[in-house]
Short mmCIF file of C-alpha atoms in Angstrom, two decimals:
data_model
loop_
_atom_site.label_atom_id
_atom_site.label_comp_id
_atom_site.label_asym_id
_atom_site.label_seq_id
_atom_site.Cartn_x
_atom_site.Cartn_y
_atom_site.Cartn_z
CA UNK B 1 16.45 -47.86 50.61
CA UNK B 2 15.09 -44.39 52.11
CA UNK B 3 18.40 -43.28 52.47
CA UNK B 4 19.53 -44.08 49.16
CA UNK B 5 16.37 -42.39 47.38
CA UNK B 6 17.45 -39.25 49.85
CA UNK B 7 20.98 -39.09 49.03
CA UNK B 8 20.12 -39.26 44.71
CA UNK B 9 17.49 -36.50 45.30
CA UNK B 10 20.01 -34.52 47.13
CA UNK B 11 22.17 -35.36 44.40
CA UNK B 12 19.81 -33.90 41.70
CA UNK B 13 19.17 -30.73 43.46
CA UNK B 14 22.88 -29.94 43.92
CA UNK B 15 23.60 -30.76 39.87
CA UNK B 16 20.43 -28.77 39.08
CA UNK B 17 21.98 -25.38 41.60
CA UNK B 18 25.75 -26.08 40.41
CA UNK B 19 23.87 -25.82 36.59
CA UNK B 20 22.13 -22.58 37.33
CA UNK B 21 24.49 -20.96 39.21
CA UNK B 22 27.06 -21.39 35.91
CA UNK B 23 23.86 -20.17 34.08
CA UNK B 24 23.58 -17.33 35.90
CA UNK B 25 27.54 -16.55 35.89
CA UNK B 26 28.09 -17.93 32.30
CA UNK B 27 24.70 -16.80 30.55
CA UNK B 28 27.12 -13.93 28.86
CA UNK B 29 30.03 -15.97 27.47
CA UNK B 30 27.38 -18.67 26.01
CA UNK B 31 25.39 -16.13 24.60
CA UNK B 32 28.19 -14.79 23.04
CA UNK B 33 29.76 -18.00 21.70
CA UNK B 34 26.16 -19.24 20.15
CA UNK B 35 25.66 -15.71 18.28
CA UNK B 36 29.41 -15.80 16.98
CA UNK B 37 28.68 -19.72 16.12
CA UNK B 38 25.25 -18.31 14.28
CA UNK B 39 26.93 -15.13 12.65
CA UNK B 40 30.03 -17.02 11.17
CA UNK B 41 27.50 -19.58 9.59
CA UNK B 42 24.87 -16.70 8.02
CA UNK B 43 28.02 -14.39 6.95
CA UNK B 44 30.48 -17.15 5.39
CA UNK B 45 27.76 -20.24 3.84
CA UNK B 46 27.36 -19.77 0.19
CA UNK B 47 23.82 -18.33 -0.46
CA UNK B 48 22.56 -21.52 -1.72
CA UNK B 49 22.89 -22.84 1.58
CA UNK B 50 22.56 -20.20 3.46
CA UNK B 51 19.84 -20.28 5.82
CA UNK B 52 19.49 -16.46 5.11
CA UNK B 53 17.96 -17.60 1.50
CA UNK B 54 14.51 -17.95 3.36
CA UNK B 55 14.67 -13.98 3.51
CA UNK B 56 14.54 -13.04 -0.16
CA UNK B 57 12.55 -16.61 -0.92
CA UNK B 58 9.59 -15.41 1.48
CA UNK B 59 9.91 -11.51 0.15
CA UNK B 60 9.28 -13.24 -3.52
CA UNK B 61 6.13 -15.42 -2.89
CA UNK B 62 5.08 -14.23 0.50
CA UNK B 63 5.16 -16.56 3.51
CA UNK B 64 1.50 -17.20 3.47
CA UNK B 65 2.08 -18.50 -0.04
CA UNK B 66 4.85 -20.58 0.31
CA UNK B 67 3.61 -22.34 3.22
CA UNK B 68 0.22 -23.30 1.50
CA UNK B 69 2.11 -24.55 -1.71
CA UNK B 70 3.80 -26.57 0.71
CA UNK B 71 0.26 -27.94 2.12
CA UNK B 72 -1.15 -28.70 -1.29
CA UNK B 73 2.24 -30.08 -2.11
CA UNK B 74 1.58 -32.77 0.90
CA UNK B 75 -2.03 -33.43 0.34
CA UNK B 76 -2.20 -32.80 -3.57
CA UNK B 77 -6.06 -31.68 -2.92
CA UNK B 78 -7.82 -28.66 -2.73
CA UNK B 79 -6.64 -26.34 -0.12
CA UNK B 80 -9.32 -25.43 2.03
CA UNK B 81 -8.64 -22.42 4.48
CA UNK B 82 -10.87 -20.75 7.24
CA UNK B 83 -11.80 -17.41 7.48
CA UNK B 84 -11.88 -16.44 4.04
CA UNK B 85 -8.82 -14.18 2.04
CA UNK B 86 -5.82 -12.42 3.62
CA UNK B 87 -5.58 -10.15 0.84
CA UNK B 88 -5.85 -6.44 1.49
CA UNK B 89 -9.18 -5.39 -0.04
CA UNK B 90 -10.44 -1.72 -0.05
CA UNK B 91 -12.34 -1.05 3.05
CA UNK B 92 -13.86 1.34 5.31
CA UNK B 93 -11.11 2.57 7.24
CA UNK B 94 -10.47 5.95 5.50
CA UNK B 95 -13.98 6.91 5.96
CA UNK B 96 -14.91 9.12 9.07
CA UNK B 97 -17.86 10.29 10.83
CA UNK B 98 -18.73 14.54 10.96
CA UNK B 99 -19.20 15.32 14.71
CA UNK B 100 -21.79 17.76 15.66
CA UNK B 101 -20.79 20.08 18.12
CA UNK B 102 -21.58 23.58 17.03
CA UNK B 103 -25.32 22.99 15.64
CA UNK B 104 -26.30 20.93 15.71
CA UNK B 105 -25.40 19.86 19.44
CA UNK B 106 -24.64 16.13 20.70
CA UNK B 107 -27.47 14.23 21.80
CA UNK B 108 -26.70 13.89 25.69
CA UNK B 109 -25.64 10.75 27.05
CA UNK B 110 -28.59 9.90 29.08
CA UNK B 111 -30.99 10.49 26.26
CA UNK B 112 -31.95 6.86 24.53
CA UNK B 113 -30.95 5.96 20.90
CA UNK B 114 -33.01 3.93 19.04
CA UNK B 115 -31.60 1.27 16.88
CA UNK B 116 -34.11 -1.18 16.20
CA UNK B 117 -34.56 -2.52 12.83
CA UNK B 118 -37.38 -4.07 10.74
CA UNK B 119 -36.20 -6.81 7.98
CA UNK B 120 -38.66 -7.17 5.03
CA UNK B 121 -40.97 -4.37 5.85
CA UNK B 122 -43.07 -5.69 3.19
CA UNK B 123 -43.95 -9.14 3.99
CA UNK B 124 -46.71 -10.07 6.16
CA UNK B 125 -44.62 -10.66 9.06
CA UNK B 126 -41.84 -8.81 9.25
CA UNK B 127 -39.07 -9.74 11.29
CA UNK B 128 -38.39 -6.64 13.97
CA UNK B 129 -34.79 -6.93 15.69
CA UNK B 130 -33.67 -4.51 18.62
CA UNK B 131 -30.48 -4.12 17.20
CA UNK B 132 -28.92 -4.06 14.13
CA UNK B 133 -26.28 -6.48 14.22
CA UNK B 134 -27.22 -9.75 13.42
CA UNK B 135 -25.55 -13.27 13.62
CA UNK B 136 -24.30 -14.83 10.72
CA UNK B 137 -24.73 -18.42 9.01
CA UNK B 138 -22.40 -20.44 10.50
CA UNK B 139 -22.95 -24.31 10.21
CA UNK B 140 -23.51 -26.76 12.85
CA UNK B 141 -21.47 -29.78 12.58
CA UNK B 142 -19.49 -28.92 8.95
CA UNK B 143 -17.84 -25.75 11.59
CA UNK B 144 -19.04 -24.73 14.71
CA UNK B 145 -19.71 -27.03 17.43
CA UNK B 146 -23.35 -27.81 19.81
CA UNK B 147 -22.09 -26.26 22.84
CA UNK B 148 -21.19 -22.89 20.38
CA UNK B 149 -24.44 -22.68 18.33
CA UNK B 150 -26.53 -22.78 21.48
CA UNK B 151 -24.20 -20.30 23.12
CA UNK B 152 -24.88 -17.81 20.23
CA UNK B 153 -28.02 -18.75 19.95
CA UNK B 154 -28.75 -17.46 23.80
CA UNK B 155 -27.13 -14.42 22.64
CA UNK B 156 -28.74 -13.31 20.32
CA UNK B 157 -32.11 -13.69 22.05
CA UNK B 158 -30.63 -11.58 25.22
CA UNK B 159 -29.50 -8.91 23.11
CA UNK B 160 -33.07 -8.97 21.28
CA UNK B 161 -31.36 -9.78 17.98
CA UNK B 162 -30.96 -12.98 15.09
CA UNK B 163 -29.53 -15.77 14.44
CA UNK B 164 -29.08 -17.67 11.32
CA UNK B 165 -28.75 -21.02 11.27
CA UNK B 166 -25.81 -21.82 8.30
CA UNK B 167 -26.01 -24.62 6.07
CA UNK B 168 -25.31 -27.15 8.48
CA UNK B 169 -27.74 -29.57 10.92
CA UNK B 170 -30.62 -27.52 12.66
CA UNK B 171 -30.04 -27.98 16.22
CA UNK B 172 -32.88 -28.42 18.39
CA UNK B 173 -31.26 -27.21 21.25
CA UNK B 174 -30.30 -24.14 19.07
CA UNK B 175 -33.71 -23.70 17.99
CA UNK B 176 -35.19 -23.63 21.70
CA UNK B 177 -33.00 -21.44 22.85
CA UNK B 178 -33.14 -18.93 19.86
CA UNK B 179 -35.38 -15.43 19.81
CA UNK B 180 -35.67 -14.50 16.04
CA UNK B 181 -34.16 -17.58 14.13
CA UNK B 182 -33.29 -17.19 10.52
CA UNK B 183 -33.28 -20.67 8.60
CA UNK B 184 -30.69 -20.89 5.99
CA UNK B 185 -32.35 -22.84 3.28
CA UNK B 186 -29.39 -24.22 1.33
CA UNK B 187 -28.37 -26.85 -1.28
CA UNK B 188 -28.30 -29.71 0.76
CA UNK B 189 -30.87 -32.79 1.98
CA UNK B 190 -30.99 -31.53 5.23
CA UNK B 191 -32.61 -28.45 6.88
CA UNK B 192 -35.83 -29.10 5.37
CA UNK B 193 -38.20 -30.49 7.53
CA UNK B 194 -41.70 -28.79 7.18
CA UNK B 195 -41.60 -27.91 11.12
CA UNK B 196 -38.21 -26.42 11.02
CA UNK B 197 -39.77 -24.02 7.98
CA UNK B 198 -42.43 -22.61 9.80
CA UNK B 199 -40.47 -22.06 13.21
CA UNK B 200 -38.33 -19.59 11.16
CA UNK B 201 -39.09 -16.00 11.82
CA UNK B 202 -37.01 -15.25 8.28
CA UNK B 203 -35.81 -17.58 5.53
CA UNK B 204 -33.03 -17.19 3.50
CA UNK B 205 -32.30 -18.97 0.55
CA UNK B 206 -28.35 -19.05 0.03
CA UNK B 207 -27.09 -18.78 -3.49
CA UNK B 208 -23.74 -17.96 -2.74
CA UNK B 209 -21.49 -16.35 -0.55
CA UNK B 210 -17.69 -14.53 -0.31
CA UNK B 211 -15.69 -16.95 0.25
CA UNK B 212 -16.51 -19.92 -1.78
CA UNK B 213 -19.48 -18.21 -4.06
CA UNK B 214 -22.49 -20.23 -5.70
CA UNK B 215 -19.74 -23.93 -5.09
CA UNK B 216 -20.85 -26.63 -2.97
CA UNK B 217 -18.33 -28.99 -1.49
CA UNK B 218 -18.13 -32.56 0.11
CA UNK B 219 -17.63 -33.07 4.25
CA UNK B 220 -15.83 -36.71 4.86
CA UNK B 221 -17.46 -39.34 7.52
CA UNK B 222 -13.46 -38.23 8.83
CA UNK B 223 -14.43 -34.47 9.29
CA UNK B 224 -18.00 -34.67 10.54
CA UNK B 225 -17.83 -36.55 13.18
CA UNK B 226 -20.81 -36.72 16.55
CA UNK B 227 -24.00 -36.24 17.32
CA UNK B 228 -24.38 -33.69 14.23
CA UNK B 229 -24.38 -36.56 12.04
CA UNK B 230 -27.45 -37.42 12.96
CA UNK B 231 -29.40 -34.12 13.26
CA UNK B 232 -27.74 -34.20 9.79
CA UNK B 233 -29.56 -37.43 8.65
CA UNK B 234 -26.27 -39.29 7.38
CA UNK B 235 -25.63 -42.22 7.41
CA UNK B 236 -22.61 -44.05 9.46
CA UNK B 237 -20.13 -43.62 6.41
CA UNK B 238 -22.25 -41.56 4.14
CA UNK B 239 -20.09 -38.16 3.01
CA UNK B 240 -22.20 -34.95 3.18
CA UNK B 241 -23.29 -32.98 -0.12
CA UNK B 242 -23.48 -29.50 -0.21
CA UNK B 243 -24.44 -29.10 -4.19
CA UNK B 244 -24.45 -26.03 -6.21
CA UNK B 245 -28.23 -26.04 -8.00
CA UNK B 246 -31.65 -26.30 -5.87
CA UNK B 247 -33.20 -28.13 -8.63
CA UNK B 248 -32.20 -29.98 -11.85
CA UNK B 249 -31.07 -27.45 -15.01
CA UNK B 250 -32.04 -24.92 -12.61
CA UNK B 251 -33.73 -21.84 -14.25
CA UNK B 252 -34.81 -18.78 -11.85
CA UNK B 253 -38.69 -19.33 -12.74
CA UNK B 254 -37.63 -21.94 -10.39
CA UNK B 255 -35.93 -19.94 -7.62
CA UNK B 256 -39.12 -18.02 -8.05
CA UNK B 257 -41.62 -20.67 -7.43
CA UNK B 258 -39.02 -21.61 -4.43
CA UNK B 259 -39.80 -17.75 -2.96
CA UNK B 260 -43.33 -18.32 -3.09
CA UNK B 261 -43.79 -21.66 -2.00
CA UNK B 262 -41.65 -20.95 1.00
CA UNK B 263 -43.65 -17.52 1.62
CA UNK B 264 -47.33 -19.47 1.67
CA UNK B 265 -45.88 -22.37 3.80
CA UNK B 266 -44.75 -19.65 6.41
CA UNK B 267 -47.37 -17.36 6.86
CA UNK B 268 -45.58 -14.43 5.03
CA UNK B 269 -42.10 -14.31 6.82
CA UNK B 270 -39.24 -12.57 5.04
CA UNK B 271 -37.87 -14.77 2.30
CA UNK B 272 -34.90 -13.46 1.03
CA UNK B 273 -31.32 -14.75 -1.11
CA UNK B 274 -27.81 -14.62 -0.11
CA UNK B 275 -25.15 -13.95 -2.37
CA UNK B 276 -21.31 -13.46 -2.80
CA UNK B 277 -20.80 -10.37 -4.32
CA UNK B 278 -19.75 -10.34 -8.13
CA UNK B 279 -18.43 -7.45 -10.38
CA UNK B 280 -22.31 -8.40 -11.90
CA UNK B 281 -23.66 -7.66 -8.29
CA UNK B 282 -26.74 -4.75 -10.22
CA UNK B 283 -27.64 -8.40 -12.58
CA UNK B 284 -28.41 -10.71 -9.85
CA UNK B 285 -30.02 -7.94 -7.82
CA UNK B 286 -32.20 -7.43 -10.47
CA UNK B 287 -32.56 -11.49 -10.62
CA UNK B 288 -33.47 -11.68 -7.11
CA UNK B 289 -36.24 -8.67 -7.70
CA UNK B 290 -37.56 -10.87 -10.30
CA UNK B 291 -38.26 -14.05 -7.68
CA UNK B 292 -39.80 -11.58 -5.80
CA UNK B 293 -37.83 -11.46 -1.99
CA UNK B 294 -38.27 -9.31 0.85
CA UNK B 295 -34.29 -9.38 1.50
CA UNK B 296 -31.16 -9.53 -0.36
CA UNK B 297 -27.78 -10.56 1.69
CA UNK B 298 -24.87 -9.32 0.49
CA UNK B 299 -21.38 -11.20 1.61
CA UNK B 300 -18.33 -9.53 -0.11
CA UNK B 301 -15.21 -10.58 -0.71
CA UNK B 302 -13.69 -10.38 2.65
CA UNK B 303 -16.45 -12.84 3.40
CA UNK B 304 -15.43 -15.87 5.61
CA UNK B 305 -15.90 -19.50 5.86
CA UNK B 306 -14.67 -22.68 7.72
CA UNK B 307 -12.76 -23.64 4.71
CA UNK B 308 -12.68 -22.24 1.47
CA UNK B 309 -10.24 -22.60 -1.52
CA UNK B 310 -7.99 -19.90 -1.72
CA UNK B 311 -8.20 -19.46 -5.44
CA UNK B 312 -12.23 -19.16 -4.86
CA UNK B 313 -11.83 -16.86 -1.49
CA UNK B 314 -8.70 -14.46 -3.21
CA UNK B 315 -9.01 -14.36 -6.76
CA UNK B 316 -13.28 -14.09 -6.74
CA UNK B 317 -15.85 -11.42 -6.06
CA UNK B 318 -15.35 -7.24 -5.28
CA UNK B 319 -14.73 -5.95 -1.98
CA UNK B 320 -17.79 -5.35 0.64
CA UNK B 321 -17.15 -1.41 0.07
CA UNK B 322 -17.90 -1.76 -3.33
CA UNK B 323 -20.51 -4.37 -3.29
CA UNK B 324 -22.39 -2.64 -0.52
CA UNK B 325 -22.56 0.98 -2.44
CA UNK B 326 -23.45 -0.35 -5.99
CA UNK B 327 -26.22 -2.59 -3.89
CA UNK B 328 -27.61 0.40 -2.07
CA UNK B 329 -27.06 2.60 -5.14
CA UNK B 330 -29.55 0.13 -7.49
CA UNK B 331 -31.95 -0.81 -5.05
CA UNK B 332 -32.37 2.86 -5.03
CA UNK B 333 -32.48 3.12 -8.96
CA UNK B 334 -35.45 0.31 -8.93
CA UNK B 335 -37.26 1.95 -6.22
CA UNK B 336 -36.87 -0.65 -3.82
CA UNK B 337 -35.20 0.81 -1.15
CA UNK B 338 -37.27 0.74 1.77
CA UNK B 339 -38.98 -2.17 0.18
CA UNK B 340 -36.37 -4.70 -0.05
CA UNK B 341 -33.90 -4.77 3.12
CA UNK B 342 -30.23 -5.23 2.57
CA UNK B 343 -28.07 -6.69 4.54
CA UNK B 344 -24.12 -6.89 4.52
CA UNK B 345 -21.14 -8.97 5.45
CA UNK B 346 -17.78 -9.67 5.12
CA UNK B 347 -14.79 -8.51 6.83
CA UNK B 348 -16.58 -6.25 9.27
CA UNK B 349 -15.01 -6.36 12.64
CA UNK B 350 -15.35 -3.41 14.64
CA UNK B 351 -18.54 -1.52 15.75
CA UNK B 352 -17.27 1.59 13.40
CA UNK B 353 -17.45 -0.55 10.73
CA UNK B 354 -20.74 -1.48 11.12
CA UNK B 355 -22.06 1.71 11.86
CA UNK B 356 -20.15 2.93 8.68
CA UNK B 357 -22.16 -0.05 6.88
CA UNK B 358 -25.45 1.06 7.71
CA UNK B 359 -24.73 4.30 6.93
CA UNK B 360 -23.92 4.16 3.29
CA UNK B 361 -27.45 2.26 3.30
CA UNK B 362 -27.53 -1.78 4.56
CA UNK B 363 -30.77 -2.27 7.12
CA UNK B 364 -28.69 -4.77 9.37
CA UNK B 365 -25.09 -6.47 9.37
CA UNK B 366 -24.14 -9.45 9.94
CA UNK B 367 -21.49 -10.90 11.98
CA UNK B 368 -19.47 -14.20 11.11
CA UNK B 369 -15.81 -14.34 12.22
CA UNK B 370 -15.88 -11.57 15.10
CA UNK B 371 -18.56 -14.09 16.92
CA UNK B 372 -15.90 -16.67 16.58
CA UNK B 373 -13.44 -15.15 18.13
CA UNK B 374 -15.59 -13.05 21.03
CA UNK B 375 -17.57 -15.98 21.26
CA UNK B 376 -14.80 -18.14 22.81
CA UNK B 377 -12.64 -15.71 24.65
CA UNK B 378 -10.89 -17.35 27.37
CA UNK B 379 -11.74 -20.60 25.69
CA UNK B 380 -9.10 -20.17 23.29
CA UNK B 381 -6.23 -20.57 26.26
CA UNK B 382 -7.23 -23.89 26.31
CA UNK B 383 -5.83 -24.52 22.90
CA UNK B 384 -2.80 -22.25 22.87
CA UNK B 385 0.09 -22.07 22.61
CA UNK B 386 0.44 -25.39 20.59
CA UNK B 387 -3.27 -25.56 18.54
CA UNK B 388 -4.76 -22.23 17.13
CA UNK B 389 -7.40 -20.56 19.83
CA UNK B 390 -10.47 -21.79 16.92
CA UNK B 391 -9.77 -25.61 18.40
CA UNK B 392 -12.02 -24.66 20.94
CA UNK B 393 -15.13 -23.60 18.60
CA UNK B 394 -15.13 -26.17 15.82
CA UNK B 395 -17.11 -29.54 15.53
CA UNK B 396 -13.77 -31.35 15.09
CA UNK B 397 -11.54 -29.16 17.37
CA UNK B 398 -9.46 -30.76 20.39
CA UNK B 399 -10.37 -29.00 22.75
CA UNK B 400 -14.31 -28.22 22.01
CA UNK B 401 -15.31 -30.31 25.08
CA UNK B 402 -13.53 -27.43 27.22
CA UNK B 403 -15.62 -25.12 26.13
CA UNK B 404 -18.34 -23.75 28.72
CA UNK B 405 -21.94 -22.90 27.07
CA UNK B 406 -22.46 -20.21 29.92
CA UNK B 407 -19.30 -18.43 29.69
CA UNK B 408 -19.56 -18.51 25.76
CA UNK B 409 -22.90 -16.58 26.39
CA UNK B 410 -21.69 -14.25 28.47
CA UNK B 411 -19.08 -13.12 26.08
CA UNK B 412 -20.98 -13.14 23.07
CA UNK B 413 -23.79 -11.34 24.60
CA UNK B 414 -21.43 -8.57 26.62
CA UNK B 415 -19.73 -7.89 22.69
CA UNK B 416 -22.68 -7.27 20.98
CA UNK B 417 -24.11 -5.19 23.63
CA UNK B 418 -20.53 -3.07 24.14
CA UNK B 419 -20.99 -2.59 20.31
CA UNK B 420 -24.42 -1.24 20.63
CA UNK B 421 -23.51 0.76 23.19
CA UNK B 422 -20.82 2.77 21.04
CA UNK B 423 -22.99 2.83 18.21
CA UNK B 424 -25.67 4.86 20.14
CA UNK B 425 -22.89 7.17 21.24
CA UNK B 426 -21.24 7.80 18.23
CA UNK B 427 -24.78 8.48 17.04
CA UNK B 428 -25.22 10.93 20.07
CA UNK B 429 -22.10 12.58 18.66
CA UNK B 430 -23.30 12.96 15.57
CA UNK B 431 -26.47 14.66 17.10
CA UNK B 432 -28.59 11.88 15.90
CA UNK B 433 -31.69 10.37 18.13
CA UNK B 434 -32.52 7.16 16.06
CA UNK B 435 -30.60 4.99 13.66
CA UNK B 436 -33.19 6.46 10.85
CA UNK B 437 -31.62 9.51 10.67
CA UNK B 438 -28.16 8.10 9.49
CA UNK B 439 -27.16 8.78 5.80
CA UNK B 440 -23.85 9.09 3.84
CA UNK B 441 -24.70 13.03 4.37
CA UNK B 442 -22.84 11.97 8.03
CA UNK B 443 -19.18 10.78 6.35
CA UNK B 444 -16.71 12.58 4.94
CA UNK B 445 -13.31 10.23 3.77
CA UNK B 446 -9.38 11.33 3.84
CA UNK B 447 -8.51 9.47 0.80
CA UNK B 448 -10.02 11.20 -2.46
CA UNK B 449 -10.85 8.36 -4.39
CA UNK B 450 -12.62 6.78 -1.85
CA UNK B 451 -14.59 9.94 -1.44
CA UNK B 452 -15.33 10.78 -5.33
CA UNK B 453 -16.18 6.55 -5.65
CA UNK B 454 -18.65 6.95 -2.92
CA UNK B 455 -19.66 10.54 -3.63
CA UNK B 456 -19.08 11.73 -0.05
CA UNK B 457 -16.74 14.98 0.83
CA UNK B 458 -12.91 14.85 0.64
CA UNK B 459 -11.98 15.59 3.92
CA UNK B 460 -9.10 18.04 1.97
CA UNK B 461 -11.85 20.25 1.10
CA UNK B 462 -15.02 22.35 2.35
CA UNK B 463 -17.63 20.29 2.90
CA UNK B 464 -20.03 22.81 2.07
CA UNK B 465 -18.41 23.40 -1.58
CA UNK B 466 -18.94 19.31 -1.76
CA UNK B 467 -22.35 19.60 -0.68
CA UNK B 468 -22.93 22.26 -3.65
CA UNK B 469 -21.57 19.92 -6.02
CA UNK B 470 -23.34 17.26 -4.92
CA UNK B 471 -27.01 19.27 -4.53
#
């Protein structure tokens, strides 16, 4: 019998050399006869059915397009698609720093920058951050998974900055391992426990936001599975609701009495709104001045989420540019800049970004999607190549269980610290000493209606002349 098993394995590994031996001497003539094969099927086939029809097809619609008509064609429901629209929105990209090198000189390298940051300077407890990037509402349980929220959550308290908790469960775990935690009070049952409140260092009370605006939604018993269920409060087959009013016909003498009631049971933390930003975006500033909050949060419409309609995430809201000057610009026209922090998000991704953020006048940023991504790092090989690398982040995702809390950390932590790091230094080369001193004085732009929109200098012309202009 052991010869017999012997002489078939021989057997196999002599087929399997004679094959790649003809591979390796034949590899041209089969290469050959397949791309003939292929060419005399694309050239000759009528164009009907002609697999070359996919060419102009996917020009027409778009490929994105076509392949989510084909999705809602399957499910005939809403279409519900993370990380927000894939549109090309006006952004920040043709806007540029001015260096200082003549005189003023760069700040040298081993002089300190500071870049802390006070949110809601005017509350009774301000909530002081030693950085200005902040991390963003994402939920526990509805998107992101334990072993995630606790690994940003250890983040952001190493790096001496926030984290807000998203609309989802509030995990404990999260909670104890948190520095400055920001409690998203949203339009749901849970989140609300009177304990949970006063642990906050900041509250905000979320209105809207880019990708799905002032909408609720409905999570399945099928897609909210675990332990977040119960931190939740749900029942075994009980759906979550995520509604779109605080309070029955809903007026904002309401939202106002919310502000206040949530300002006396904390002790006088920041209580602040967050909104998706709306071609009325000076309206509902003026709206959230009347209910009387230390902070407005500003998501525009790059804004992401774990799944959003497309029709709600493309086809809704003005671009974060935008949003964030006419924001800035009208705080400044009520007098409440300085009073009222802002803060912005949506579709920022690199550390010039942010810095070109805070410039044109937010207080902090906050990060959503980039924390994804930099928050799983390696954990992502786990799901490729057959699963998309965000398997290994979500609540529902096949390979969450891979995914190390102390590695997730790590990464998170050593991102928002490189990104610190080259925001001091490009303020060093702009000859600046603290984040205070930044303005939109500090930008010029290569594209001139970017410039005149933003009233900075066209980088075509003098800056000088521009300043006169301006002055």
């Amino acid at each position: 019998m052991t010869n017999i098993l012997i002489i078939a394995i021989l057997a196999m590994i002599t087929i399997l050399f004679i094959m790649l031996i003809f591979m390796l001497i034949g590899w041209r003539w089969i290469m050959k006869r397949l791309v003939k094969q292929a060419g005399k099927i694309i050239m000759t086939d009528s164009y009907q059915e002609n697999l070359i029809e996919l060419i102009p097809g996917f020009k027409h619609m778009g490929i994105q397009n076509a392949l989510e008509n084909n999705l809602r064609a399957e499910t005939g429901d809403v279409l519900h698609r993370p990380f927000g629209s894939s549109k090309k929105w006006p952004h920040f990209d043709e806007i540029t720093f001015i260096p200082a090198q003549t005189s003023p000189f760069p700040i040298d390298g081993d002089e300190d920058v500071d870049v802390k940051v006070t949110i809601g300077p005017k509350a009774k407890k301000p909530m002081k951050i030693k950085i200005p990037l902040m991390i963003s509402g994402m939920a526990y349980g509805i998107a992101l998974s334990e072993q995630v929220k606790i690994a940003l959550a250890t983040a952001a308290k190493n790096t001496g900055t926030a984290i807000n908790s998203g609309e989802g469960g509030i995990l404990p775990e999260e909670l104890e391992n948190a520095g400055k935690y920001i409690l998203q009070f949203s339009k749901t049952e849970w989140g609300k426990e009177e304990k949970t409140i006063k642990r906050a260092d900041m509250i905000e009370i979320k209105l809207g936001q880019g990708a799905v605006m002032g909408m609720g939604g409905n999570i399945s018993p099928e897609n909210l599975t675990g332990r977040a269920r119960e931190v939740m409060g749900l029942k075994e087959n009980e759906t979550a609701h995520i509604m779109e009013h605080f309070f029955d016909k809903q007026t904002l003498k309401d939202l106002k009495e919310l502000v206040d009631e949530l300002r006396k049971m904390t002790g006088g933390v920041p209580i602040g709104a967050k909104i998706g930003a709306g071609g009325k975006i000076e309206e509902d500033i003026d709206h959230l001045i009347e209910m009387g909050v230390d902070f407005i949060a500003v998501d525009g419409g790059q804004g992401a989420s774990v799944g959003a309609p497309p029709l709600l995430a493309d086809d809704f809201g003005i671009p974060t540019l935008h949003a964030l000057i006419r924001a800035s610009n009208h705080l400044e026209k009520r007098k409440k800049k300085g009073e009222i922090s802002l803060i912005i998000s949506g579709g920022l991704f690199t550390p010039g970004h942010f810095l070109k953020v805070l410039a044109l006048g937010a207080d902090a940023v906050y990060l959503g999607s980039v924390m994804v991504f930099t928050v799983s790092h390696k954990h992502t090989l786990n799901a490729l190549p057959f699963e998309p690398p965000t398997q290994s982040v979500w609540n529902e995702g096949k390979f969450k269980d891979t995914f190390k809390i102390e590695d997730g950390t790590k990464s998170a932590e050593k991102f928002l610290t490189a990104s610190t790091e080259e925001i001091k230094m490009a303020l060093r080369a702009m000859g600046k000493k603290s984040l205070k001193d930044l303005s939109k004085k500090d930008l010029v732009s290569y594209d001139e209606l970017t410039a005149k929109m933003i009233e900075i200098p066209f980088s075509f012309e003098s800056w000088e002349d521009k300043a006169n202009k301006t002055d």
